[in-house]
Short mmCIF file of C-alpha atoms and ligand atoms in Angstrom, two decimals:
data_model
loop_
_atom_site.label_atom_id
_atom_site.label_comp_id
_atom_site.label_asym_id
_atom_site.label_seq_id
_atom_site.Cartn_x
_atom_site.Cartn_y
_atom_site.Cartn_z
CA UNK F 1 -7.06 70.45 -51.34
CA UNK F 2 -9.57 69.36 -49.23
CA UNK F 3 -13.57 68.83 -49.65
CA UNK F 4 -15.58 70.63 -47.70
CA UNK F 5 -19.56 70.81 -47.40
CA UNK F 6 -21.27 73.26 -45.40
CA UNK F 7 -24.72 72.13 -43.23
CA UNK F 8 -26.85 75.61 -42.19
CA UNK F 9 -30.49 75.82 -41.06
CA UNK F 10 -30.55 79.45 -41.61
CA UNK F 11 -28.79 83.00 -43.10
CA UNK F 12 -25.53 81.49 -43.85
CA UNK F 13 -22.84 84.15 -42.53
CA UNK F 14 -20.36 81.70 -41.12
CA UNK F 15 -20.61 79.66 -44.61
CA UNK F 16 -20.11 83.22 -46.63
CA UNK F 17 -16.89 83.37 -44.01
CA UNK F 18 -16.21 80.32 -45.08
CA UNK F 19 -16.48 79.96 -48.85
CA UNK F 20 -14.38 83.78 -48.87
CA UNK F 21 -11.55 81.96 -47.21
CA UNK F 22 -11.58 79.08 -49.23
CA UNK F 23 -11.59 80.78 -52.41
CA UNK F 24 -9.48 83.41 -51.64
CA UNK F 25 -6.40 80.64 -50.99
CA UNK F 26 -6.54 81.35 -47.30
CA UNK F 27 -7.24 78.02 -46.51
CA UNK F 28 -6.64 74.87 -48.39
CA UNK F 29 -9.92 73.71 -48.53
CA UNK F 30 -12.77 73.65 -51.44
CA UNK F 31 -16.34 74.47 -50.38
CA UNK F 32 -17.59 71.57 -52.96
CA UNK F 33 -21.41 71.48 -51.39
CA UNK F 34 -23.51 73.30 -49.13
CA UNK F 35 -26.55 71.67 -47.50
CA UNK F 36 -29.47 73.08 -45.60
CA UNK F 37 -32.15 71.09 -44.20
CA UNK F 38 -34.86 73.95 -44.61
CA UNK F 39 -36.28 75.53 -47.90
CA UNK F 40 -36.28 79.02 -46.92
CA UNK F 41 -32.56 79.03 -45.52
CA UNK F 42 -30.64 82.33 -46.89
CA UNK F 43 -27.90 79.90 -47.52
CA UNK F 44 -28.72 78.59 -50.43
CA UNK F 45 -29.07 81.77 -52.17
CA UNK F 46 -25.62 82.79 -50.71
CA UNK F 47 -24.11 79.71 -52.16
CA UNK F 48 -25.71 80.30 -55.80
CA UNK F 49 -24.32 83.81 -55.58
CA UNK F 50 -20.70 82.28 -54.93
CA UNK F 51 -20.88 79.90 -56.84
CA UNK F 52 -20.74 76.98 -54.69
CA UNK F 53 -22.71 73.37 -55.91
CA UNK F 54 -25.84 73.47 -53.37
CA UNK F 55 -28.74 70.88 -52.22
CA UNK F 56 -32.04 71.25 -49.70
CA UNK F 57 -32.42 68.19 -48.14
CA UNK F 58 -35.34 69.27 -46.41
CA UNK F 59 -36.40 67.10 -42.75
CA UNK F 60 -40.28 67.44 -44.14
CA UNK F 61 -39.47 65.59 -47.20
CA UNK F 62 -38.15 62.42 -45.13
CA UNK F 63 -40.43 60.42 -42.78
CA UNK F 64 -37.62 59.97 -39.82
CA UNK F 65 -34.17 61.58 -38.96
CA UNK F 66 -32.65 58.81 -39.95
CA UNK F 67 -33.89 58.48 -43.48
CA UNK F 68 -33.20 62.42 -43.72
CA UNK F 69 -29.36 61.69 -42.81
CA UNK F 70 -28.85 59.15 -45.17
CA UNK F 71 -29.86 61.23 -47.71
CA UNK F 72 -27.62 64.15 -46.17
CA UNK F 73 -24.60 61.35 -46.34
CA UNK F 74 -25.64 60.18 -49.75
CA UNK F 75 -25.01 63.84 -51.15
CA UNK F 76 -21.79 64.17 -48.62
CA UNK F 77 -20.61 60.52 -50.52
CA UNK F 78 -21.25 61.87 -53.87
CA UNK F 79 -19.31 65.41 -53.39
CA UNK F 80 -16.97 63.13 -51.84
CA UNK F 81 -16.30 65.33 -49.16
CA UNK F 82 -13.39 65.35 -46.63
CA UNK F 83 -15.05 67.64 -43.83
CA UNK F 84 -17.90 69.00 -42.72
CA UNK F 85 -18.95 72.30 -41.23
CA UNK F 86 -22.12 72.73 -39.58
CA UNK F 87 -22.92 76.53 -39.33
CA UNK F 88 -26.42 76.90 -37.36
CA UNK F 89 -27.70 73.85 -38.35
CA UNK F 90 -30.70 73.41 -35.75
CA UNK F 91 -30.49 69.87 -35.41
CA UNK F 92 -28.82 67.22 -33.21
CA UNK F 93 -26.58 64.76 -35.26
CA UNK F 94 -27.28 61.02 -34.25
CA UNK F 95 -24.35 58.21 -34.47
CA UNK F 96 -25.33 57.38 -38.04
CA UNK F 97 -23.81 60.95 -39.09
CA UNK F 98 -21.45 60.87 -36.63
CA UNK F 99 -19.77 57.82 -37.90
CA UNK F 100 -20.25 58.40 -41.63
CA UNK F 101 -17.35 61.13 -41.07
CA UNK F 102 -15.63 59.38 -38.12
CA UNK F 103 -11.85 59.32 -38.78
CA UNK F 104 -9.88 56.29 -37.00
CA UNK F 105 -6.97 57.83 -36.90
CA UNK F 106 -8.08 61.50 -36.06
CA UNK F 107 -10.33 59.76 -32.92
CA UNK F 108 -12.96 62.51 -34.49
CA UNK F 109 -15.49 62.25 -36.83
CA UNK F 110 -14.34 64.81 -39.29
CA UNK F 111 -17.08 67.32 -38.81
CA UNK F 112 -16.88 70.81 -37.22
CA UNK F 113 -19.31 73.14 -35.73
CA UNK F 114 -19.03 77.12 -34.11
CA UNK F 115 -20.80 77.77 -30.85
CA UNK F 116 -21.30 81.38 -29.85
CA UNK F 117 -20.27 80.28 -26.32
CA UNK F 118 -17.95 78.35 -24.09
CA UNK F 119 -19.45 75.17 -24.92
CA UNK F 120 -18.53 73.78 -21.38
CA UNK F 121 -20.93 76.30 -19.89
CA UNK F 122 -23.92 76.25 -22.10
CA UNK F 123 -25.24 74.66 -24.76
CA UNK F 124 -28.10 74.86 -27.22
CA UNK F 125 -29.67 78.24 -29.00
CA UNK F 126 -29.07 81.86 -28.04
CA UNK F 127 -25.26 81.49 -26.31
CA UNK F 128 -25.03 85.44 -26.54
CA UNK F 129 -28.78 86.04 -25.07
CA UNK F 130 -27.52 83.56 -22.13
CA UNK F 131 -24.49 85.54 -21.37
CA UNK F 132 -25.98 88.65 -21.22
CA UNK F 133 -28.56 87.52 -18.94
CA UNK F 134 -25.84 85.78 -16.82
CA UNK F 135 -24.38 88.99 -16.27
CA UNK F 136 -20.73 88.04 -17.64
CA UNK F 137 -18.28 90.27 -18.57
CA UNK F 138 -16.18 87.65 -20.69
CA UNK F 139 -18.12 84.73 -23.35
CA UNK F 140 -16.51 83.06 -25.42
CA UNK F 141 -16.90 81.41 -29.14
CA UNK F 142 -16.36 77.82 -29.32
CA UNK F 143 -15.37 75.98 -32.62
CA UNK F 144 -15.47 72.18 -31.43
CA UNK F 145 -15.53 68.42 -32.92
CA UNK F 146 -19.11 67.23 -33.24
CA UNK F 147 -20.70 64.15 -31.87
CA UNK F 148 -24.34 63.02 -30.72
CA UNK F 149 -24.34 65.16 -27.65
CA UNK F 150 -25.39 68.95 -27.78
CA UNK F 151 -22.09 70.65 -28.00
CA UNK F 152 -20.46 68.39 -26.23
CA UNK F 153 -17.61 67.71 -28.59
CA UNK F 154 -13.84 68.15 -28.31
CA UNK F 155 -12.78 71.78 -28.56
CA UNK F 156 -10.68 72.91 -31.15
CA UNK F 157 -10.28 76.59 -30.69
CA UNK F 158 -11.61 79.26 -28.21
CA UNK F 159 -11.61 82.62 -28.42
CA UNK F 160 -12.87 84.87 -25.20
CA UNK F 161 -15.55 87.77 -25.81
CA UNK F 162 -15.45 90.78 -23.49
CA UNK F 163 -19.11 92.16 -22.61
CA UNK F 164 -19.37 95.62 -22.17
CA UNK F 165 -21.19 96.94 -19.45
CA UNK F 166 -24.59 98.12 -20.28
CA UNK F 167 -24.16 95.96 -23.62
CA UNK F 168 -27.52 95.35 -25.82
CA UNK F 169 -27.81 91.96 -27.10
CA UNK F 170 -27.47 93.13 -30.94
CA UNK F 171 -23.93 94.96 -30.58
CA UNK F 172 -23.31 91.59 -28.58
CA UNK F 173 -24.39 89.95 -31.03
CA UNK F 174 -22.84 91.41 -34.11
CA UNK F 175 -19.00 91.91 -32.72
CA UNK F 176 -19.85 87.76 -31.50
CA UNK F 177 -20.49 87.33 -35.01
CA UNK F 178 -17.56 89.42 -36.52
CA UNK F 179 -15.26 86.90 -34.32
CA UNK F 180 -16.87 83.69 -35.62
CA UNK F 181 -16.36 85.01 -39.05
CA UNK F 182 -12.58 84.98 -38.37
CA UNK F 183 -12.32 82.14 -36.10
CA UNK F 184 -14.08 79.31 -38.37
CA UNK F 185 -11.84 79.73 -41.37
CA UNK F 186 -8.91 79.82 -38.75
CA UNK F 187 -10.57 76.54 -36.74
CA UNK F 188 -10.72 74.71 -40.65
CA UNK F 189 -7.02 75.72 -40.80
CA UNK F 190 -6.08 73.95 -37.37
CA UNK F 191 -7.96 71.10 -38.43
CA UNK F 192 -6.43 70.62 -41.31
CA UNK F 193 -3.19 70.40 -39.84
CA UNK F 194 -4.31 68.09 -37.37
CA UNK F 195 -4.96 65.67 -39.96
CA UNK F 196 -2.95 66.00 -41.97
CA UNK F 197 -0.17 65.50 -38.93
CA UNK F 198 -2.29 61.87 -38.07
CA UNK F 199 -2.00 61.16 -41.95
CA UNK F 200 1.75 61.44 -41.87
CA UNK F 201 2.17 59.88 -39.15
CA UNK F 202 1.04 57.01 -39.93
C1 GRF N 301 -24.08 81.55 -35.26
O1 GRF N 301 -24.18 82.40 -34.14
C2 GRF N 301 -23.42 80.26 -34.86
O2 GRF N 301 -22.45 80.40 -33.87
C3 GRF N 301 -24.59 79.46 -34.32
O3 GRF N 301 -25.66 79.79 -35.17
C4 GRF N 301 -25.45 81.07 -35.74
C5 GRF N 301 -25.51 80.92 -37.23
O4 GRF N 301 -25.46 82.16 -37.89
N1 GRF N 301 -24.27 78.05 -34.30
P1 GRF N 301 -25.23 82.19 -39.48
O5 GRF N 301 -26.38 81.44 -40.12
O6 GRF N 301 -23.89 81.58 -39.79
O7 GRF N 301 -25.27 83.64 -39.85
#
């Protein structure tokens, strides 16, 4: 079974999706840690309520980003985790992170994050707000490989999102979020096969 830690800035309802899945048996995969970087996140009273080992490592406490990620990798080292799942964590990973996770064989760092957008047309906060305002009648919800860049990693599954016409933002919004509740726990799945496939392979 693999170790997973969860990384979320804010209310948590991809890493509730997440820790259901895992405990239920419908993926292989322990949540062993969630993380959040902020105090007042709703995800680390989620976590207490299932039961899932949780830390703040809060940015203000650290003088730099990069003293604040070694002490995010020093709690990923001692849950010796396997993967991790960002889940609107509101901050740009630098290589340090990057390659604490990065898997040789994989040619991924083993870390995973859900976009509420086709990541090859935008990128950054509010992918539902853009759509709307672009008019589309089809988004999607990106779960993709993370590196440095802003959403700029390797895809690992899409899922399109019809817009109604006349649709407000928050029923947008909310059947968005419905689909990223099914698709991470199915992304985690995928990538679990994928490694393990490299693994044998080798
Ligand atoms: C989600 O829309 C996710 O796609 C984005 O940030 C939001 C997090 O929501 N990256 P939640 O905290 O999981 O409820």
């Amino acid at each position: 079974v693999k170790r997973l830690a969860i990384l979320a800035s804010g209310r948590g309802s991809n890493a509730l999706a997440l820790i259901r899945a895992c405990q239920s048996g419908q993926v292989p995969a322990q949540v062993a840690l969630v993380m959040s970087d902020r105090p007042q996140a709703g995800v680390l009273a989620l976590a207490a309520e299932m039961g899932v080992p949780s830390a703040l490592v809060a940015a203000t406490d650290y003088p730099d980003k990069g003293s604040h990620e070694r002490a995010l990798a020093a709690q990923l080292q001692a849950y010796q985790i396997d993967v991790l799942a960002l889940a609107g964590y509101r901050r740009l990973l630098t290589p340090f992170l990057v390659g604490f996770l990065y898997d040789p064989q994989l040619g991924q760092s083993r870390i995973l994050n859900i976009h509420p957008a086709d990541t090859r047309q935008f990128q950054g906060l509010g992918g539902y707000a853009w759509a709307l305002s672009q008019g589309l009648q089809q988004t999607a919800v990106t779960v993709h490989y993370v590196d440095e860049g802003m959403d700029t990693g390797k895809i690992l599954l899409q899922r399109p999102l019809e817009i109604g016409p006349a649709e407000s933002l928050e029923s947008l919004e909310q059947r968005g979020l419905h689909l990223e509740h099914q698709m991470y726990p199915q992304a985690l799945q995928v990538f679990i096969e994928q490694w393990e496939a490299v693994c044998a392979a080798s």
